[in-house]
mmCIF file of C-alpha atoms and ligand atoms in Angstrom:
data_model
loop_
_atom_site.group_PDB
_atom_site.id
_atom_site.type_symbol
_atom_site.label_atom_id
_atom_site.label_comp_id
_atom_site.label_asym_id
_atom_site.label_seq_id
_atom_site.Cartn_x
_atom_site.Cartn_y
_atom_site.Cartn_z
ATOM 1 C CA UNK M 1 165.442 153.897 61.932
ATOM 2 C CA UNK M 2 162.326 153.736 61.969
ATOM 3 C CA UNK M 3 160.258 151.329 64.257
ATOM 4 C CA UNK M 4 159.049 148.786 61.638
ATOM 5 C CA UNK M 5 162.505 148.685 60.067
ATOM 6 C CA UNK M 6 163.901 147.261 63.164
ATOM 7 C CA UNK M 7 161.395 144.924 62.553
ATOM 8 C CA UNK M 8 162.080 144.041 59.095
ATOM 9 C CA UNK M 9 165.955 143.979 59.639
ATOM 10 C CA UNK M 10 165.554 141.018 62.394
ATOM 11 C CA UNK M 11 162.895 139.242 59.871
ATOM 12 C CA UNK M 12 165.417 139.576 57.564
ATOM 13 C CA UNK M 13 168.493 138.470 59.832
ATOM 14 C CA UNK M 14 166.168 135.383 60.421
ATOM 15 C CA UNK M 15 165.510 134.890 57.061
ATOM 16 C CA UNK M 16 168.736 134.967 55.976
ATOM 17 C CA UNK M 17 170.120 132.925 58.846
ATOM 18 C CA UNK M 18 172.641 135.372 60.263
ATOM 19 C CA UNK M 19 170.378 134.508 62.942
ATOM 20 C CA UNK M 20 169.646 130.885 63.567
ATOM 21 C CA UNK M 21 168.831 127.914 65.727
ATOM 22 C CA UNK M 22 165.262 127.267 66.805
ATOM 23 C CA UNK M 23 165.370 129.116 69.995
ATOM 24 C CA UNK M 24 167.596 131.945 68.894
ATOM 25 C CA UNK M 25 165.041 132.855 66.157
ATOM 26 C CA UNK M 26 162.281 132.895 68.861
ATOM 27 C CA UNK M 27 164.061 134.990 71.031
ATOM 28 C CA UNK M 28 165.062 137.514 69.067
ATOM 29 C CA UNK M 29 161.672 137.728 67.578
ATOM 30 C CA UNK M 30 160.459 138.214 70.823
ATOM 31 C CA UNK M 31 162.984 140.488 71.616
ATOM 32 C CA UNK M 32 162.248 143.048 68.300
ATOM 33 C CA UNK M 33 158.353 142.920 69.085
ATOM 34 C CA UNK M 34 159.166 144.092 71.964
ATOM 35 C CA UNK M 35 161.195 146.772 70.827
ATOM 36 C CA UNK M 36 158.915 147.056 68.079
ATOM 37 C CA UNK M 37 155.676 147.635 70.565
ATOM 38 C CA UNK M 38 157.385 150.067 73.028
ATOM 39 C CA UNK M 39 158.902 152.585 70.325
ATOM 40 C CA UNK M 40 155.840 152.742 67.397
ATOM 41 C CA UNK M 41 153.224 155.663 67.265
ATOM 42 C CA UNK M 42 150.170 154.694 67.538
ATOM 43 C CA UNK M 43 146.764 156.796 67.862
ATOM 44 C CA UNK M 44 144.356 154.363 69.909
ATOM 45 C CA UNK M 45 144.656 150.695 71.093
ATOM 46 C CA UNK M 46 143.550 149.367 68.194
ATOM 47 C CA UNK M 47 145.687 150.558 66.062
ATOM 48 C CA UNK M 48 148.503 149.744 68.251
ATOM 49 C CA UNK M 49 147.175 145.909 67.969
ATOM 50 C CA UNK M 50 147.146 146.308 64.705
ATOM 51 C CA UNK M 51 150.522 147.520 63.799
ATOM 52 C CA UNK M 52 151.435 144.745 66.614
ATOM 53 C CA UNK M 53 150.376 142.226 64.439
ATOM 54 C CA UNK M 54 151.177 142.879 61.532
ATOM 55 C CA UNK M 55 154.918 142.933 63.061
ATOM 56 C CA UNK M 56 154.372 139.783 64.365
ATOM 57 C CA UNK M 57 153.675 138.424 60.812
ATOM 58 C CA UNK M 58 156.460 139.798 59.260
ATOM 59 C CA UNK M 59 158.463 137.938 61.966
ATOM 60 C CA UNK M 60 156.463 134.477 61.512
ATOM 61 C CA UNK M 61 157.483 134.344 57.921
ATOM 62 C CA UNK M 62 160.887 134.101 58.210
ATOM 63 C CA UNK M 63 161.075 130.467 58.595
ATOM 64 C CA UNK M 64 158.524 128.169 57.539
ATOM 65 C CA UNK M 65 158.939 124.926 59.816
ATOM 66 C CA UNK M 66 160.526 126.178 63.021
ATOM 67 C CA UNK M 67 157.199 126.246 64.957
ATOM 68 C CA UNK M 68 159.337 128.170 67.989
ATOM 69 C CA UNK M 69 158.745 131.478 66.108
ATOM 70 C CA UNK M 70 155.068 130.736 66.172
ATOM 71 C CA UNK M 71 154.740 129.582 69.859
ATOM 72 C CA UNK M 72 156.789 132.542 71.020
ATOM 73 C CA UNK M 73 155.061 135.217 69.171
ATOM 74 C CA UNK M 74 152.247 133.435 69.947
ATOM 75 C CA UNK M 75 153.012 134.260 73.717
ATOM 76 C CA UNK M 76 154.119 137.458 73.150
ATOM 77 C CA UNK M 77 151.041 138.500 71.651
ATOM 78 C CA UNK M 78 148.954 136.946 74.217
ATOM 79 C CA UNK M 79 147.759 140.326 75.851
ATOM 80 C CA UNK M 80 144.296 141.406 77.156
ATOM 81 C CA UNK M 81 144.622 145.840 77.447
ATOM 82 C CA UNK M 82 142.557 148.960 77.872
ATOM 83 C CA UNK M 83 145.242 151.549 77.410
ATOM 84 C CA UNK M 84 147.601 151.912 74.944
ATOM 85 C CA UNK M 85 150.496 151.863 77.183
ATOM 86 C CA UNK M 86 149.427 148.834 79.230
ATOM 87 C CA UNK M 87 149.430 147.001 75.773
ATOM 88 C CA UNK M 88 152.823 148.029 75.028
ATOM 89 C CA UNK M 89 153.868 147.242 78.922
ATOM 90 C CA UNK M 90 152.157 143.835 78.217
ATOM 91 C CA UNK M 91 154.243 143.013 74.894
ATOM 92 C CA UNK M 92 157.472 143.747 76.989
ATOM 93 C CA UNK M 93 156.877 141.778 79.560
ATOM 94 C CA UNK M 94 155.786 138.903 77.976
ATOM 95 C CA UNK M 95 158.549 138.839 75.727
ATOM 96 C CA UNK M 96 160.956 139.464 78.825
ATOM 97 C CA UNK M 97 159.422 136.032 79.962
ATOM 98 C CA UNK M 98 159.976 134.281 77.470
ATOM 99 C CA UNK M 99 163.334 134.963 76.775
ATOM 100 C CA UNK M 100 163.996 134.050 80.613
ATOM 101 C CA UNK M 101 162.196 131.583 80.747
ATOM 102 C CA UNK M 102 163.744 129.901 77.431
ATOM 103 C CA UNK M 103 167.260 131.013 78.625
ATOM 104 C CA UNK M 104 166.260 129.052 82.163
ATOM 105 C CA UNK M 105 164.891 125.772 80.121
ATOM 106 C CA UNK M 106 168.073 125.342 78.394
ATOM 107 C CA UNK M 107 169.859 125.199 81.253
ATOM 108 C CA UNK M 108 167.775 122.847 83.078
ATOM 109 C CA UNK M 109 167.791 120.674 79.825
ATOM 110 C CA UNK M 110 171.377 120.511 80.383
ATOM 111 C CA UNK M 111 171.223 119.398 84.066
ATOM 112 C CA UNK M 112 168.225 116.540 83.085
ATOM 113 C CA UNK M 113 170.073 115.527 79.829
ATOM 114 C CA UNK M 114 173.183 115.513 81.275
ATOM 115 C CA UNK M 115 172.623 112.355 84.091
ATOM 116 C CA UNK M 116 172.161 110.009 80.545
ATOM 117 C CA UNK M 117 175.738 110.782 79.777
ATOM 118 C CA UNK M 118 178.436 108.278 81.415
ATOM 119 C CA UNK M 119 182.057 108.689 82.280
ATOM 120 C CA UNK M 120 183.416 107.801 78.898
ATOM 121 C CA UNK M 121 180.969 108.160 76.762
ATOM 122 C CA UNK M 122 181.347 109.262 72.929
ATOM 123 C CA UNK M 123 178.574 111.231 71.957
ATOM 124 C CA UNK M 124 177.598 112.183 68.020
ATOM 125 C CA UNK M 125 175.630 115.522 67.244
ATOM 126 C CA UNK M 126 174.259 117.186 64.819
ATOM 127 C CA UNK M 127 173.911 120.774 63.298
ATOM 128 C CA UNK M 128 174.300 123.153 65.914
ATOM 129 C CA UNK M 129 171.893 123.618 68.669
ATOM 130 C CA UNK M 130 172.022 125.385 71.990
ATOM 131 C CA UNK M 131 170.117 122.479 73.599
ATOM 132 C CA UNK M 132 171.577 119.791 72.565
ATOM 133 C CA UNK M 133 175.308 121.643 73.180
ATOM 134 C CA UNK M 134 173.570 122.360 76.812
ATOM 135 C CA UNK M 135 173.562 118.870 77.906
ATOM 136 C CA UNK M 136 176.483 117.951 76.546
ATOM 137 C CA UNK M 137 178.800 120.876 78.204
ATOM 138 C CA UNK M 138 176.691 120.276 81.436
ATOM 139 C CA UNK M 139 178.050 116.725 81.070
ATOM 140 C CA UNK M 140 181.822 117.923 81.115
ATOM 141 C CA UNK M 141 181.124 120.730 84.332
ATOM 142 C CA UNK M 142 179.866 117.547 86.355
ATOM 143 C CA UNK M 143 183.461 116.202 85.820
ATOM 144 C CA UNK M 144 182.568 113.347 83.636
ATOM 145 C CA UNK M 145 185.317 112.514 80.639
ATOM 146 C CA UNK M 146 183.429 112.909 77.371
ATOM 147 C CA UNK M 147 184.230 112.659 73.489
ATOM 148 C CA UNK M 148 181.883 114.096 70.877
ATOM 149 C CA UNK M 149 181.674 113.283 67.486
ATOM 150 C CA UNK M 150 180.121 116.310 65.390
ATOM 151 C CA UNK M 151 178.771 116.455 61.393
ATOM 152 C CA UNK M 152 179.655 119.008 59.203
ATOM 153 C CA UNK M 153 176.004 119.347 58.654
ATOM 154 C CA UNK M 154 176.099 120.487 54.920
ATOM 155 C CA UNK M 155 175.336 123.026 53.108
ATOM 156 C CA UNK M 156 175.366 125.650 56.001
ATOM 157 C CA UNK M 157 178.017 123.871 57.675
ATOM 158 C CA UNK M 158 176.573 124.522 61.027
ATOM 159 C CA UNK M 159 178.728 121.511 62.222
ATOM 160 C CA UNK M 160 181.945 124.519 62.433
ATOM 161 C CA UNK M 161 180.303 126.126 65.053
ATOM 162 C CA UNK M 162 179.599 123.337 67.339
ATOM 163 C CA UNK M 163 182.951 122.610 67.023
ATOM 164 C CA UNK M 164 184.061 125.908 67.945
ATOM 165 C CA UNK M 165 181.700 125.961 70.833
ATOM 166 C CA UNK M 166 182.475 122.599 71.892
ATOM 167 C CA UNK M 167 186.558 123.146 71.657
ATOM 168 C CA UNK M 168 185.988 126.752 73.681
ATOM 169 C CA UNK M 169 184.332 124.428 76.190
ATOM 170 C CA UNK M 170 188.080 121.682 76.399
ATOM 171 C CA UNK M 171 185.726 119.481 74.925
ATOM 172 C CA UNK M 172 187.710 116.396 72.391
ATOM 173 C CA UNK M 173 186.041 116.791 69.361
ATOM 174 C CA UNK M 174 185.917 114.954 66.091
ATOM 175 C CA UNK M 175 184.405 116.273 62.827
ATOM 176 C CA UNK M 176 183.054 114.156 59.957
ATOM 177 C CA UNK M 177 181.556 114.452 57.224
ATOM 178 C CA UNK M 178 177.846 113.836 57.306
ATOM 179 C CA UNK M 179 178.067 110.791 55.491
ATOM 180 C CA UNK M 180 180.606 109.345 57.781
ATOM 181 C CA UNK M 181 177.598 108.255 60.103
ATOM 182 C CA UNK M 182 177.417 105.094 59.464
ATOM 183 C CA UNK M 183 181.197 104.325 59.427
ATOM 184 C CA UNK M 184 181.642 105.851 63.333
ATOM 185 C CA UNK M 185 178.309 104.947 64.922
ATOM 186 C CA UNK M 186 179.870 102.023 66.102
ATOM 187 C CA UNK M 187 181.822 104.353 68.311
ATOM 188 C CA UNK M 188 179.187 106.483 69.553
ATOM 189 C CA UNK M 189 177.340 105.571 73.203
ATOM 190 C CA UNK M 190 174.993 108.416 72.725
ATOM 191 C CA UNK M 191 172.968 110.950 69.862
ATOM 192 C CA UNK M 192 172.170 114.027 71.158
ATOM 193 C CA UNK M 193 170.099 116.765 68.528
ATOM 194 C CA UNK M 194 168.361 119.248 68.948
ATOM 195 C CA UNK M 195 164.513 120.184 67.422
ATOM 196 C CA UNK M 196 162.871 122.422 65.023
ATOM 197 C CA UNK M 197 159.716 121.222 65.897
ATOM 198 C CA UNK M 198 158.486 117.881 67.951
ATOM 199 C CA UNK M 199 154.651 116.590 66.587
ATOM 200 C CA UNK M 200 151.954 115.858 68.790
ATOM 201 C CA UNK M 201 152.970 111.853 68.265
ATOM 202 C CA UNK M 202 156.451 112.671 68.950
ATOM 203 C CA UNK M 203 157.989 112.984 65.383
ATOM 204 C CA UNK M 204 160.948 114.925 65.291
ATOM 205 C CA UNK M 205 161.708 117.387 62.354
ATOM 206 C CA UNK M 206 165.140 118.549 62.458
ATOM 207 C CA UNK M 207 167.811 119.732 60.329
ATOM 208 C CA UNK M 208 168.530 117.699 57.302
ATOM 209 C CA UNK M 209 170.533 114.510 58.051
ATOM 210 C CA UNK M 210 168.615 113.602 61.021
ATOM 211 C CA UNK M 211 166.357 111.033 60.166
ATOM 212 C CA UNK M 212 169.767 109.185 58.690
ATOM 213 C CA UNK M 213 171.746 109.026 61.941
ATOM 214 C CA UNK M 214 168.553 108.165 64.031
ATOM 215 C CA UNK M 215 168.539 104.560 61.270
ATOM 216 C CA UNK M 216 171.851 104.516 61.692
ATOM 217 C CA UNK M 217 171.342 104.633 65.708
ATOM 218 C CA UNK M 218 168.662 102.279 65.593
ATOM 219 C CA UNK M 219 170.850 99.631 63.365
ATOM 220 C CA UNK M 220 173.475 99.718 65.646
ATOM 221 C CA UNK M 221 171.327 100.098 69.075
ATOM 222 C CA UNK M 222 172.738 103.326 69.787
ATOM 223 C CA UNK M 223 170.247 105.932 72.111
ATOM 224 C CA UNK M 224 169.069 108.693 70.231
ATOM 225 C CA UNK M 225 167.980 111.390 72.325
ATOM 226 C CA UNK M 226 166.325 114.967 71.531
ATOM 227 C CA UNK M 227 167.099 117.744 73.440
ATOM 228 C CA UNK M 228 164.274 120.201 73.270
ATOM 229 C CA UNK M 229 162.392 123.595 75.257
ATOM 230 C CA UNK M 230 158.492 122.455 75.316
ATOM 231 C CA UNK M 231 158.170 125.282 73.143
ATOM 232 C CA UNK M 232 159.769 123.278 70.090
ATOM 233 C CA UNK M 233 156.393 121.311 70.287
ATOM 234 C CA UNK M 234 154.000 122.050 67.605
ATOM 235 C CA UNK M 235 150.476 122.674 69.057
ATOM 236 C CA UNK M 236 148.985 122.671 65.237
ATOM 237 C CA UNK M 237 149.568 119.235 64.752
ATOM 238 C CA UNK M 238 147.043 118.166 67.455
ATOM 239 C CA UNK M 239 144.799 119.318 64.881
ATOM 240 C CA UNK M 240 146.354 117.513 62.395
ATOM 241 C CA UNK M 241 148.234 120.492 60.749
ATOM 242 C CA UNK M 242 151.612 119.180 58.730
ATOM 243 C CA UNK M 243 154.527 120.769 59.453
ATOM 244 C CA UNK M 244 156.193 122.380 56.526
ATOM 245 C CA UNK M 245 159.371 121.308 55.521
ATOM 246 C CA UNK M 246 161.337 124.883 54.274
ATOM 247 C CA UNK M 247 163.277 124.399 51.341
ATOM 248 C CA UNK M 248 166.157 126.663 51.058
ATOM 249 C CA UNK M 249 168.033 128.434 47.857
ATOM 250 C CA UNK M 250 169.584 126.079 45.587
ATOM 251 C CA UNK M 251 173.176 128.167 46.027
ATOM 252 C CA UNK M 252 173.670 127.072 49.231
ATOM 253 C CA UNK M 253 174.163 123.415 48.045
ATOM 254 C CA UNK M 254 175.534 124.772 44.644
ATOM 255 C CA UNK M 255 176.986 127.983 43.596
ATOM 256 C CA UNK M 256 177.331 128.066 39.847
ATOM 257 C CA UNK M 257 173.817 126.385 38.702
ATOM 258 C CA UNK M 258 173.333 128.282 35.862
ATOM 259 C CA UNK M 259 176.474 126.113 34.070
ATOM 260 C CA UNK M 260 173.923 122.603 33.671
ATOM 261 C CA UNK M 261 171.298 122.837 31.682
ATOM 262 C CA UNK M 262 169.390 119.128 33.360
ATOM 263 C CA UNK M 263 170.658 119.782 36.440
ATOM 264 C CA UNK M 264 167.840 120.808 39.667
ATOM 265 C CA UNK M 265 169.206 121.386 42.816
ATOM 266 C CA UNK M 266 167.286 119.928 46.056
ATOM 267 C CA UNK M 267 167.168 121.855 49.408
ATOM 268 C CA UNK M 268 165.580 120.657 52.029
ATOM 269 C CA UNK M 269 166.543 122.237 55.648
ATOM 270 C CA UNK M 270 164.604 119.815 57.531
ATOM 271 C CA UNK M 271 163.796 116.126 57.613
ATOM 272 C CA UNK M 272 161.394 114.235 59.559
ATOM 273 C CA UNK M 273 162.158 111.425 62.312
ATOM 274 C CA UNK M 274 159.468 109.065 62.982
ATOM 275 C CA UNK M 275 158.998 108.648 66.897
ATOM 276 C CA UNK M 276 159.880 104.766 66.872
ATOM 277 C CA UNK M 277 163.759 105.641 66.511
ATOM 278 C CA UNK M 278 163.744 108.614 69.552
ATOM 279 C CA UNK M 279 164.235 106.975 73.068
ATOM 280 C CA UNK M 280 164.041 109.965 75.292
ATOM 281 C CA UNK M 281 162.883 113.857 74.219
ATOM 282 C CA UNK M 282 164.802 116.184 77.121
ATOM 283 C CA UNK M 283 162.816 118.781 78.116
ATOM 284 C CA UNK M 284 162.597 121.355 81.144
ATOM 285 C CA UNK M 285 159.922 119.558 82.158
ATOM 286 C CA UNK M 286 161.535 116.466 82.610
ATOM 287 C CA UNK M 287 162.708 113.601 80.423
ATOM 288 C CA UNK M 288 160.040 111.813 78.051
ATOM 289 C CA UNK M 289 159.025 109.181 75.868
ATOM 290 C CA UNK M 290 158.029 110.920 72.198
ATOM 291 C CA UNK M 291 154.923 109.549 73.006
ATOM 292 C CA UNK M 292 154.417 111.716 75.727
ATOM 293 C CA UNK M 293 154.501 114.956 73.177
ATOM 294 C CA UNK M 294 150.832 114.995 73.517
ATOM 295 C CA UNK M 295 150.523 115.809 76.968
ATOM 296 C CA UNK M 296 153.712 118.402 76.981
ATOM 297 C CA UNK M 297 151.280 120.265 74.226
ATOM 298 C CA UNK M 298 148.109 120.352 76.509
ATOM 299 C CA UNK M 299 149.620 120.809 79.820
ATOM 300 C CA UNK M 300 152.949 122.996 79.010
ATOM 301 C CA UNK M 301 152.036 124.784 76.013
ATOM 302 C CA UNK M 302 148.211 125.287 77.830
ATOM 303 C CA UNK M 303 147.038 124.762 73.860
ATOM 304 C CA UNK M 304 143.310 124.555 74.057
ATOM 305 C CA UNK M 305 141.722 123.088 70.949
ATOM 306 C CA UNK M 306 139.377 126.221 70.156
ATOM 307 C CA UNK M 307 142.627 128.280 69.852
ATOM 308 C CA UNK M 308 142.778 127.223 65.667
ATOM 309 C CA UNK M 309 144.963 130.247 65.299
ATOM 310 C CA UNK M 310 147.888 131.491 66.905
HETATM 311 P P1 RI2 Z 1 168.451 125.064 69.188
HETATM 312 C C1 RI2 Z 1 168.555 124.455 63.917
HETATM 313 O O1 RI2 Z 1 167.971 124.943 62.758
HETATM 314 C C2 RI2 Z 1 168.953 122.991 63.848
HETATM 315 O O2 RI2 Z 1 168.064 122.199 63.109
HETATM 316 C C3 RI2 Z 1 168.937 122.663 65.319
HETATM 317 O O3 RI2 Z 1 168.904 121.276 65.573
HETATM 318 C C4 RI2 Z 1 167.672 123.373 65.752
HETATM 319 O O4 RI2 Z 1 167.675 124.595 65.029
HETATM 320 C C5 RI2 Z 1 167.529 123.609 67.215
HETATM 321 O O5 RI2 Z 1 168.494 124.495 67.689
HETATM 322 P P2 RI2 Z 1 168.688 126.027 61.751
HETATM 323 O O6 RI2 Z 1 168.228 127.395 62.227
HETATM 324 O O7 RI2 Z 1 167.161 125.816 69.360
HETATM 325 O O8 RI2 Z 1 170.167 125.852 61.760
HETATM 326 O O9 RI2 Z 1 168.523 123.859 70.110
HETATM 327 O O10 RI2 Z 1 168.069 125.713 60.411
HETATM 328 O O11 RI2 Z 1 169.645 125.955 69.270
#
């Protein structure tokens, strides 16, 4: 195979959501530039740049709103060289890094987000995300006796594997439907969700459904809380850049469209959560008001406001 195709095949993997999940995505994009950087042919530095780049973008536009792909190509690519093998070394290392270092912030999510969890406690979540699942199994190793409540999470049904995890785990599980929300909430001591990407005022954009169970949290004066790496934050939006919302093939909500002739199928992946109904973002940098998302951008993410591009 040849270099670039390893590169296309993960774009497409990510595309296609064989792989998924905000962080997976980034890692394994880091991951194949990194392959990507130490197998290619190149015939001086710049052309290894170049082709670098141009892998990188192939990656990046895989999924529109998850603004992990850009922040970790974004460090991957970060690389000042003279040679052309100290560029490649560069590209490997950095994307070693930050697959450690992501692997290591999920796992220290887990510890912080884990002390908000009570003996007892009924917890609802959402989707499927490794962060979110992190503080929740870190919850059950520390002994404490925990229920969760998870959502189908329609149309990929991303709910199943939570479940799956979640049961591997001895966790007591219950699934619902996503519109069973409201009915349970009453039941729930806790939210825990992941994060596509986290705005410099805190908003939360995360997988369709969301923005519902944090009003339904709010109504019944449940805590809602995000569990997300400070590379989920969106460095963009400082300068006022929207976050796209992806909108996804209209078979994956329904198969046989071509049998209505009035009929338009919606397919939003992602919905947005204003900060006013998130009472604590997790990070590995400690616990935090949303509208603390500012500083996590400027001091974790080391964004400097001349850097318009990634
Ligand atoms: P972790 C997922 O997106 C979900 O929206 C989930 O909440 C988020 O990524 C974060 O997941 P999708 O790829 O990075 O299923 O915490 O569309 O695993």
């Amino acid at each position: 195979m040849k270099p670039i195709d390893q590169v296309r095949e993960t774009a497409e993997r990510i595309s296609s959501m064989e792989i998924r999940g905000a962080g997976r995505i980034a890692t394994a994009a880091a991951a194949s530039l990194k392959e990507y950087a130490l197998s290619v042919q190149a015939e001086s530095l710049d052309d290894l740049n170049q082709k670098a780049a141009q892998a990188a973008d192939l990656l990046l536009k895989t999924r529109p709103t998850a603004v992990s792909l850009s922040n970790a190509i974004r460090m991957v690519m970060k690389y000042e060289a003279e040679e052309i093998d100290d560029a490649r070394q560069a590209i490997a290392s950095n994307a070693d890094r930050f697959i450690e270092n992501s692997r290591r912030a999920v796992e220290k999510i887990g510890q912080i987000g884990s002390r908000r969890i009570r003996d007892g406690d009924t917890i609802l979540t959402h989707c499927n995300s490794n962060a979110a699942i992190s503080v929740i199994s870190a919850a059950h190793r520390s002994g404490k006796k925990i229920q969760v409540i998870a959502t189908e999470s329609r149309p990929r049904f991303q709910g199943i594997t939570t479940i799956g995890m979640l049961d591997q785990m001895g966790i007591e599980t219950e699934l619902i439907v996503d519109s069973a929300v409201r009915t349970v909430m009453n039941d729930v001591d806790l939210v825990v969700v992941g994060a596509d990407v986290i705005t410099a005022n805190g908003t939360l954009v995360n997988k369709i459904g969301t923005a519902q169970i944090a009003l339904c949290a709010r109504e019944a004066r449940t805590s809602f809380m995000v569990a997300a790496e400070t590379y989920k934050f969106s460095p963009m939006t400082i300068l006022g850049e929207l976050v796209t919302i992806e909108e996804r093939d209209a078979t994956e909500v329904l198969a046989d469209i071509s049998r209505y002739r009035h009929v338009r199928v919606r397919n939003p992946a992602f919905d947005v959560t204003p900060h006013q109904y998130i009472d604590l973002i997790c990070t590995e940098a400690g616990a935090i008001p949303p509208e603390m998302s500012y500083l996590i951008i400027r001091e974790r993410l080391g964004w400097d406001m001349e850097e318009e591009s990634i």
